[in-house]
Amino acid sequence: EAQVTQNPRYLITVTGKKLTVTCSQNMNHEYMSWYRQDPGLGLRQIYYSMNVEVTDKGDVPEGYKVSRKEKRNFPLILESPSPNQTSLYFCASSGRVGNQPQHFGDGTRLSIL
Amino acid sequence: AQSVSQHNHHVILSEAASLELGCNYSYGGTVNLFWYVQYPGQHLQLLLKYFSGDPLVKGIKGFEAEFIKSKFSFNLRKPSVQWSDTAEYFCAVNAGYGNKLVFGAGTILRVKS
């Protein structure tokens, strides 16, 4: 079954404690992306990756890092989380061409206290 | 910069009422257009997409959307809504580099039974 898998699904943590949200896809997609969803703002792109070792900033990259060492994995790293990063996070993947729809993971709800 | 506007943030309808959700985008070139749906507690799922050809596209669950290039619009419609259509609906546009999606803020639809 085609899937984008995120872990953890829920996390409550404290300011400054480094955390990583993992994302893995089994569709051999080149393109992967991270979004955050906040009420009234829709989804905003944090980072994206066009392929292995190719990553770039989205619209709201501050406070986040990513890496793409393997095609299937695209972890999101918060080196020093702050309360304004409390949000619902989605990972997505698709083929490289722009007219291909993105497949989304189930989401990770992060609460930074 | 590209932007996507969804006209209504909250819509409440009774079952069997007709639905139209507005979406306008700002980009003058070729675009790929999508509507995604997010049921409570779930990830985003693709409802329908427009790449080229017939500007009236049909998606899943009886939804359709019409691309009007002169108005930069891609409105979502359904002739008769059901309680199970209660969800948040996002319009998204891909234009330019790679597979970046720009999302609207979302419209929360509540259907009363």
PDB file of C-alpha atoms in Angstrom:
ATOM      1  CA  GLU A   1       0.000   0.000   0.000  1.00  0.00           C
ATOM      2  CA  ALA A   2       1.297   3.455  -0.981  1.00  0.00           C
ATOM      3  CA  GLN A   3       2.058   5.320   2.211  1.00  0.00           C
ATOM      4  CA  VAL A   4       3.699   8.312   3.783  1.00  0.00           C
ATOM      5  CA  THR A   5       4.494   7.448   7.394  1.00  0.00           C
ATOM      6  CA  GLN A   6       5.234  10.026  10.051  1.00  0.00           C
ATOM      7  CA  ASN A   7       6.419   9.455  13.597  1.00  0.00           C
ATOM      8  CA  PRO A   8       5.544  10.335  16.240  1.00  0.00           C
ATOM      9  CA  ARG A   9       1.865  11.185  15.762  1.00  0.00           C
ATOM     10  CA  TYR A  10       1.768  13.238  18.955  1.00  0.00           C
ATOM     11  CA  LEU A  11       4.504  14.815  21.034  1.00  0.00           C
ATOM     12  CA  ILE A  12       4.506  17.142  24.015  1.00  0.00           C
ATOM     13  CA  THR A  13       7.917  18.502  24.894  1.00  0.00           C
ATOM     14  CA  VAL A  14       9.633  21.498  26.419  1.00  0.00           C
ATOM     15  CA  THR A  15      11.380  24.516  24.978  1.00  0.00           C
ATOM     16  CA  GLY A  16      14.935  23.871  23.842  1.00  0.00           C
ATOM     17  CA  LYS A  17      14.860  20.077  23.791  1.00  0.00           C
ATOM     18  CA  LYS A  18      15.910  18.913  20.327  1.00  0.00           C
ATOM     19  CA  LEU A  19      13.442  16.699  18.516  1.00  0.00           C
ATOM     20  CA  THR A  20      13.135  14.926  15.195  1.00  0.00           C
ATOM     21  CA  VAL A  21       9.984  14.005  13.332  1.00  0.00           C
ATOM     22  CA  THR A  22      10.569  11.209  10.863  1.00  0.00           C
ATOM     23  CA  CYS A  23       8.904  10.822   7.476  1.00  0.00           C
ATOM     24  CA  SER A  24       9.177   7.853   5.172  1.00  0.00           C
ATOM     25  CA  GLN A  25       7.498   7.080   1.836  1.00  0.00           C
ATOM     26  CA  ASN A  26       7.359   3.788  -0.074  1.00  0.00           C
ATOM     27  CA  MET A  27       6.455   5.136  -3.522  1.00  0.00           C
ATOM     28  CA  ASN A  28       9.964   5.942  -4.765  1.00  0.00           C
ATOM     29  CA  HIS A  29       8.977   9.606  -5.028  1.00  0.00           C
ATOM     30  CA  GLU A  30      11.625  12.202  -5.790  1.00  0.00           C
ATOM     31  CA  TYR A  31       9.815  15.126  -4.209  1.00  0.00           C
ATOM     32  CA  MET A  32       9.178  15.405  -0.480  1.00  0.00           C
ATOM     33  CA  SER A  33       7.993  18.315   1.562  1.00  0.00           C
ATOM     34  CA  TRP A  34       7.123  19.416   5.093  1.00  0.00           C
ATOM     35  CA  TYR A  35       4.185  21.657   5.925  1.00  0.00           C
ATOM     36  CA  ARG A  36       2.802  23.102   9.104  1.00  0.00           C
ATOM     37  CA  GLN A  37      -0.926  23.648   9.501  1.00  0.00           C
ATOM     38  CA  ASP A  38      -2.215  26.422  11.726  1.00  0.00           C
ATOM     39  CA  PRO A  39      -5.850  27.546  12.112  1.00  0.00           C
ATOM     40  CA  GLY A  40      -6.810  30.185   9.585  1.00  0.00           C
ATOM     41  CA  LEU A  41      -3.476  29.948   7.771  1.00  0.00           C
ATOM     42  CA  GLY A  42      -3.872  26.718   5.838  1.00  0.00           C
ATOM     43  CA  LEU A  43      -0.723  24.724   5.145  1.00  0.00           C
ATOM     44  CA  ARG A  44       2.572  26.517   4.824  1.00  0.00           C
ATOM     45  CA  GLN A  45       5.642  24.879   3.391  1.00  0.00           C
ATOM     46  CA  ILE A  46       8.652  24.597   5.688  1.00  0.00           C
ATOM     47  CA  TYR A  47      11.227  22.782   3.546  1.00  0.00           C
ATOM     48  CA  TYR A  48      11.186  20.637   0.474  1.00  0.00           C
ATOM     49  CA  SER A  49      13.485  18.265  -1.340  1.00  0.00           C
ATOM     50  CA  MET A  50      13.616  17.584  -5.050  1.00  0.00           C
ATOM     51  CA  ASN A  51      15.802  14.502  -4.623  1.00  0.00           C
ATOM     52  CA  VAL A  52      18.521  12.942  -2.478  1.00  0.00           C
ATOM     53  CA  GLU A  53      20.870  15.587  -1.078  1.00  0.00           C
ATOM     54  CA  VAL A  54      18.786  18.385  -2.664  1.00  0.00           C
ATOM     55  CA  THR A  55      16.816  20.450  -0.164  1.00  0.00           C
ATOM     56  CA  ASP A  56      15.570  24.009  -0.127  1.00  0.00           C
ATOM     57  CA  LYS A  57      13.664  26.406   2.082  1.00  0.00           C
ATOM     58  CA  GLY A  58       9.942  26.821   1.796  1.00  0.00           C
ATOM     59  CA  ASP A  59       7.955  29.768   3.099  1.00  0.00           C
ATOM     60  CA  VAL A  60       8.515  29.306   6.865  1.00  0.00           C
ATOM     61  CA  PRO A  61      11.898  27.600   7.367  1.00  0.00           C
ATOM     62  CA  GLU A  62      13.079  29.467  10.487  1.00  0.00           C
ATOM     63  CA  GLY A  63      13.818  27.140  13.397  1.00  0.00           C
ATOM     64  CA  TYR A  64      13.782  23.963  11.312  1.00  0.00           C
ATOM     65  CA  LYS A  65      16.301  21.752   9.568  1.00  0.00           C
ATOM     66  CA  VAL A  66      15.907  18.824   7.203  1.00  0.00           C
ATOM     67  CA  SER A  67      18.085  16.234   5.542  1.00  0.00           C
ATOM     68  CA  ARG A  68      17.619  13.873   2.596  1.00  0.00           C
ATOM     69  CA  LYS A  69      20.276  11.202   2.762  1.00  0.00           C
ATOM     70  CA  GLU A  70      18.031   8.516   1.277  1.00  0.00           C
ATOM     71  CA  LYS A  71      15.213   8.822  -1.207  1.00  0.00           C
ATOM     72  CA  ARG A  72      12.549   7.401   1.090  1.00  0.00           C
ATOM     73  CA  ASN A  73      13.293   9.440   4.234  1.00  0.00           C
ATOM     74  CA  PHE A  74      12.952  13.147   4.951  1.00  0.00           C
ATOM     75  CA  PRO A  75      13.236  13.927   8.664  1.00  0.00           C
ATOM     76  CA  LEU A  76      12.304  17.299  10.141  1.00  0.00           C
ATOM     77  CA  ILE A  77      14.579  18.518  12.916  1.00  0.00           C
ATOM     78  CA  LEU A  78      13.812  21.147  15.515  1.00  0.00           C
ATOM     79  CA  GLU A  79      17.180  21.910  17.110  1.00  0.00           C
ATOM     80  CA  SER A  80      15.797  24.189  19.830  1.00  0.00           C
ATOM     81  CA  PRO A  81      11.994  24.075  19.776  1.00  0.00           C
ATOM     82  CA  SER A  82      10.010  27.088  20.911  1.00  0.00           C
ATOM     83  CA  PRO A  83       6.305  27.484  21.749  1.00  0.00           C
ATOM     84  CA  ASN A  84       5.582  29.192  18.399  1.00  0.00           C
ATOM     85  CA  GLN A  85       6.425  25.888  16.731  1.00  0.00           C
ATOM     86  CA  THR A  86       3.433  24.256  18.368  1.00  0.00           C
ATOM     87  CA  SER A  87       1.482  23.105  15.343  1.00  0.00           C
ATOM     88  CA  LEU A  88       0.242  20.220  13.238  1.00  0.00           C
ATOM     89  CA  TYR A  89       2.919  19.018  10.823  1.00  0.00           C
ATOM     90  CA  PHE A  90       2.441  17.106   7.590  1.00  0.00           C
ATOM     91  CA  CYS A  91       4.954  15.382   5.398  1.00  0.00           C
ATOM     92  CA  ALA A  92       4.091  14.877   1.723  1.00  0.00           C
ATOM     93  CA  SER A  93       5.657  13.220  -1.299  1.00  0.00           C
ATOM     94  CA  SER A  94       5.064  13.096  -5.026  1.00  0.00           C
ATOM     95  CA  GLY A  95       6.740  12.478  -8.322  1.00  0.00           C
ATOM     96  CA  ARG A  96       8.928  15.288  -9.592  1.00  0.00           C
ATOM     97  CA  VAL A  97       6.574  16.741 -12.179  1.00  0.00           C
ATOM     98  CA  GLY A  98       4.402  19.611 -10.990  1.00  0.00           C
ATOM     99  CA  ASN A  99       1.109  18.148 -12.063  1.00  0.00           C
ATOM    100  CA  GLN A 100       1.382  15.124  -9.812  1.00  0.00           C
ATOM    101  CA  PRO A 101      -0.691  15.313  -6.637  1.00  0.00           C
ATOM    102  CA  GLN A 102       1.035  15.030  -3.330  1.00  0.00           C
ATOM    103  CA  HIS A 103       0.437  12.171  -0.910  1.00  0.00           C
ATOM    104  CA  PHE A 104       0.239  13.257   2.702  1.00  0.00           C
ATOM    105  CA  GLY A 105       1.163  11.541   5.931  1.00  0.00           C
ATOM    106  CA  ASP A 106      -1.248  11.351   8.860  1.00  0.00           C
ATOM    107  CA  GLY A 107       0.273  14.333  10.613  1.00  0.00           C
ATOM    108  CA  THR A 108       2.265  14.988  13.765  1.00  0.00           C
ATOM    109  CA  ARG A 109       0.806  17.188  16.459  1.00  0.00           C
ATOM    110  CA  LEU A 110       3.601  18.932  18.342  1.00  0.00           C
ATOM    111  CA  SER A 111       3.104  20.871  21.544  1.00  0.00           C
ATOM    112  CA  ILE A 112       6.087  22.854  22.798  1.00  0.00           C
ATOM    113  CA  LEU A 113       5.658  24.040  26.380  1.00  0.00           C
TER     114      LEU A 113
ATOM    115  CA  ALA B   1       4.572  35.711  -4.991  1.00  0.00           C
ATOM    116  CA  GLN B   2       1.827  33.234  -5.596  1.00  0.00           C
ATOM    117  CA  SER B   3      -1.166  33.336  -3.311  1.00  0.00           C
ATOM    118  CA  VAL B   4      -4.436  31.487  -3.004  1.00  0.00           C
ATOM    119  CA  SER B   5      -7.602  32.980  -1.538  1.00  0.00           C
ATOM    120  CA  GLN B   6     -10.531  30.974  -0.300  1.00  0.00           C
ATOM    121  CA  HIS B   7     -13.532  33.186   0.154  1.00  0.00           C
ATOM    122  CA  ASN B   8     -15.222  31.636   3.145  1.00  0.00           C
ATOM    123  CA  HIS B   9     -13.566  30.285   6.247  1.00  0.00           C
ATOM    124  CA  HIS B  10     -16.693  28.637   7.658  1.00  0.00           C
ATOM    125  CA  VAL B  11     -19.730  27.350   5.787  1.00  0.00           C
ATOM    126  CA  ILE B  12     -22.737  25.680   7.392  1.00  0.00           C
ATOM    127  CA  LEU B  13     -25.261  23.877   5.195  1.00  0.00           C
ATOM    128  CA  SER B  14     -28.147  21.517   5.664  1.00  0.00           C
ATOM    129  CA  GLU B  15     -28.076  18.110   4.035  1.00  0.00           C
ATOM    130  CA  ALA B  16     -29.117  18.151   0.358  1.00  0.00           C
ATOM    131  CA  ALA B  17     -28.146  21.820  -0.045  1.00  0.00           C
ATOM    132  CA  SER B  18     -25.863  22.749  -2.901  1.00  0.00           C
ATOM    133  CA  LEU B  19     -22.284  23.733  -2.215  1.00  0.00           C
ATOM    134  CA  GLU B  20     -19.924  26.143  -3.904  1.00  0.00           C
ATOM    135  CA  LEU B  21     -16.581  27.044  -2.357  1.00  0.00           C
ATOM    136  CA  GLY B  22     -14.638  29.834  -3.965  1.00  0.00           C
ATOM    137  CA  CYS B  23     -10.936  29.776  -4.764  1.00  0.00           C
ATOM    138  CA  ASN B  24      -8.906  32.461  -6.511  1.00  0.00           C
ATOM    139  CA  TYR B  25      -5.191  32.438  -7.179  1.00  0.00           C
ATOM    140  CA  SER B  26      -2.667  35.008  -8.236  1.00  0.00           C
ATOM    141  CA  TYR B  27      -0.356  33.722 -10.944  1.00  0.00           C
ATOM    142  CA  GLY B  28      -0.376  34.654 -14.576  1.00  0.00           C
ATOM    143  CA  GLY B  29       1.242  31.615 -16.126  1.00  0.00           C
ATOM    144  CA  THR B  30       0.344  27.965 -16.482  1.00  0.00           C
ATOM    145  CA  VAL B  31      -0.951  26.468 -13.268  1.00  0.00           C
ATOM    146  CA  ASN B  32      -1.920  23.102 -11.884  1.00  0.00           C
ATOM    147  CA  LEU B  33      -4.876  23.300  -9.524  1.00  0.00           C
ATOM    148  CA  PHE B  34      -6.005  20.997  -6.748  1.00  0.00           C
ATOM    149  CA  TRP B  35      -8.690  20.644  -4.141  1.00  0.00           C
ATOM    150  CA  TYR B  36      -7.859  18.612  -1.059  1.00  0.00           C
ATOM    151  CA  VAL B  37     -10.187  17.537   1.733  1.00  0.00           C
ATOM    152  CA  GLN B  38      -9.278  16.918   5.360  1.00  0.00           C
ATOM    153  CA  TYR B  39     -11.803  14.971   7.424  1.00  0.00           C
ATOM    154  CA  PRO B  40     -11.630  15.516  11.188  1.00  0.00           C
ATOM    155  CA  GLY B  41      -8.440  14.043  12.586  1.00  0.00           C
ATOM    156  CA  GLN B  42      -7.205  12.809   9.236  1.00  0.00           C
ATOM    157  CA  HIS B  43      -4.620  13.747   6.657  1.00  0.00           C
ATOM    158  CA  LEU B  44      -5.295  15.612   3.436  1.00  0.00           C
ATOM    159  CA  GLN B  45      -6.759  13.632   0.570  1.00  0.00           C
ATOM    160  CA  LEU B  46      -6.979  14.668  -3.045  1.00  0.00           C
ATOM    161  CA  LEU B  47     -10.522  15.493  -4.203  1.00  0.00           C
ATOM    162  CA  LEU B  48      -9.749  16.552  -7.747  1.00  0.00           C
ATOM    163  CA  LYS B  49      -7.149  18.218  -9.920  1.00  0.00           C
ATOM    164  CA  TYR B  50      -6.902  20.285 -13.074  1.00  0.00           C
ATOM    165  CA  PHE B  51      -3.868  20.271 -15.358  1.00  0.00           C
ATOM    166  CA  SER B  52      -5.211  21.033 -18.827  1.00  0.00           C
ATOM    167  CA  GLY B  53      -8.115  20.341 -21.172  1.00  0.00           C
ATOM    168  CA  ASP B  54     -11.740  20.452 -20.125  1.00  0.00           C
ATOM    169  CA  PRO B  55     -12.039  23.196 -17.503  1.00  0.00           C
ATOM    170  CA  LEU B  56     -14.808  21.311 -15.717  1.00  0.00           C
ATOM    171  CA  VAL B  57     -13.224  18.497 -13.751  1.00  0.00           C
ATOM    172  CA  LYS B  58     -14.940  15.801 -11.773  1.00  0.00           C
ATOM    173  CA  GLY B  59     -13.511  14.309  -8.645  1.00  0.00           C
ATOM    174  CA  ILE B  60     -14.411  11.783  -6.027  1.00  0.00           C
ATOM    175  CA  LYS B  61     -17.610  11.717  -3.960  1.00  0.00           C
ATOM    176  CA  GLY B  62     -19.623  13.773  -6.449  1.00  0.00           C
ATOM    177  CA  PHE B  63     -17.449  16.898  -6.298  1.00  0.00           C
ATOM    178  CA  GLU B  64     -16.553  18.935  -9.335  1.00  0.00           C
ATOM    179  CA  ALA B  65     -14.647  22.133  -9.981  1.00  0.00           C
ATOM    180  CA  GLU B  66     -14.531  24.644 -12.785  1.00  0.00           C
ATOM    181  CA  PHE B  67     -11.370  26.400 -13.895  1.00  0.00           C
ATOM    182  CA  ILE B  68     -12.083  29.883 -15.235  1.00  0.00           C
ATOM    183  CA  LYS B  69      -8.788  31.233 -16.497  1.00  0.00           C
ATOM    184  CA  SER B  70     -10.013  34.793 -17.047  1.00  0.00           C
ATOM    185  CA  LYS B  71     -11.117  35.012 -13.431  1.00  0.00           C
ATOM    186  CA  PHE B  72      -8.143  33.109 -11.965  1.00  0.00           C
ATOM    187  CA  SER B  73     -10.682  30.929 -10.212  1.00  0.00           C
ATOM    188  CA  PHE B  74     -11.153  27.260  -9.446  1.00  0.00           C
ATOM    189  CA  ASN B  75     -14.398  26.922  -7.508  1.00  0.00           C
ATOM    190  CA  LEU B  76     -15.482  23.652  -5.956  1.00  0.00           C
ATOM    191  CA  ARG B  77     -19.097  22.497  -6.279  1.00  0.00           C
ATOM    192  CA  LYS B  78     -21.367  19.706  -5.181  1.00  0.00           C
ATOM    193  CA  PRO B  79     -25.075  19.636  -6.056  1.00  0.00           C
ATOM    194  CA  SER B  80     -26.248  17.975  -2.846  1.00  0.00           C
ATOM    195  CA  VAL B  81     -24.101  17.703   0.270  1.00  0.00           C
ATOM    196  CA  GLN B  82     -24.256  14.949   2.850  1.00  0.00           C
ATOM    197  CA  TRP B  83     -23.454  14.953   6.546  1.00  0.00           C
ATOM    198  CA  SER B  84     -20.315  12.957   5.728  1.00  0.00           C
ATOM    199  CA  ASP B  85     -18.978  15.905   3.711  1.00  0.00           C
ATOM    200  CA  THR B  86     -18.264  17.734   6.962  1.00  0.00           C
ATOM    201  CA  ALA B  87     -14.550  18.501   6.638  1.00  0.00           C
ATOM    202  CA  GLU B  88     -12.053  21.220   5.859  1.00  0.00           C
ATOM    203  CA  TYR B  89     -11.409  21.925   2.182  1.00  0.00           C
ATOM    204  CA  PHE B  90      -8.202  23.365   0.783  1.00  0.00           C
ATOM    205  CA  CYS B  91      -7.541  24.813  -2.617  1.00  0.00           C
ATOM    206  CA  ALA B  92      -3.920  24.569  -3.773  1.00  0.00           C
ATOM    207  CA  VAL B  93      -1.961  25.814  -6.752  1.00  0.00           C
ATOM    208  CA  ASN B  94       1.266  24.586  -8.256  1.00  0.00           C
ATOM    209  CA  ALA B  95       3.066  26.994 -10.528  1.00  0.00           C
ATOM    210  CA  GLY B  96       6.694  27.416 -11.384  1.00  0.00           C
ATOM    211  CA  TYR B  97       9.563  25.467  -9.936  1.00  0.00           C
ATOM    212  CA  GLY B  98       9.272  21.840  -8.988  1.00  0.00           C
ATOM    213  CA  ASN B  99       6.211  20.600  -7.215  1.00  0.00           C
ATOM    214  CA  LYS B 100       5.656  23.369  -4.685  1.00  0.00           C
ATOM    215  CA  LEU B 101       2.053  23.748  -3.630  1.00  0.00           C
ATOM    216  CA  VAL B 102       0.645  26.995  -2.300  1.00  0.00           C
ATOM    217  CA  PHE B 103      -2.442  26.411  -0.190  1.00  0.00           C
ATOM    218  CA  GLY B 104      -5.370  28.595   0.634  1.00  0.00           C
ATOM    219  CA  ALA B 105      -6.338  29.095   4.275  1.00  0.00           C
ATOM    220  CA  GLY B 106      -9.036  26.438   4.060  1.00  0.00           C
ATOM    221  CA  THR B 107     -12.823  26.390   4.347  1.00  0.00           C
ATOM    222  CA  ILE B 108     -14.441  24.467   7.172  1.00  0.00           C
ATOM    223  CA  LEU B 109     -17.702  22.939   5.983  1.00  0.00           C
ATOM    224  CA  ARG B 110     -20.239  21.716   8.478  1.00  0.00           C
ATOM    225  CA  VAL B 111     -23.256  19.858   7.174  1.00  0.00           C
ATOM    226  CA  LYS B 112     -26.230  19.621   9.519  1.00  0.00           C
ATOM    227  CA  SER B 113     -28.243  16.414   9.360  1.00  0.00           C
TER     228      SER B 113
END
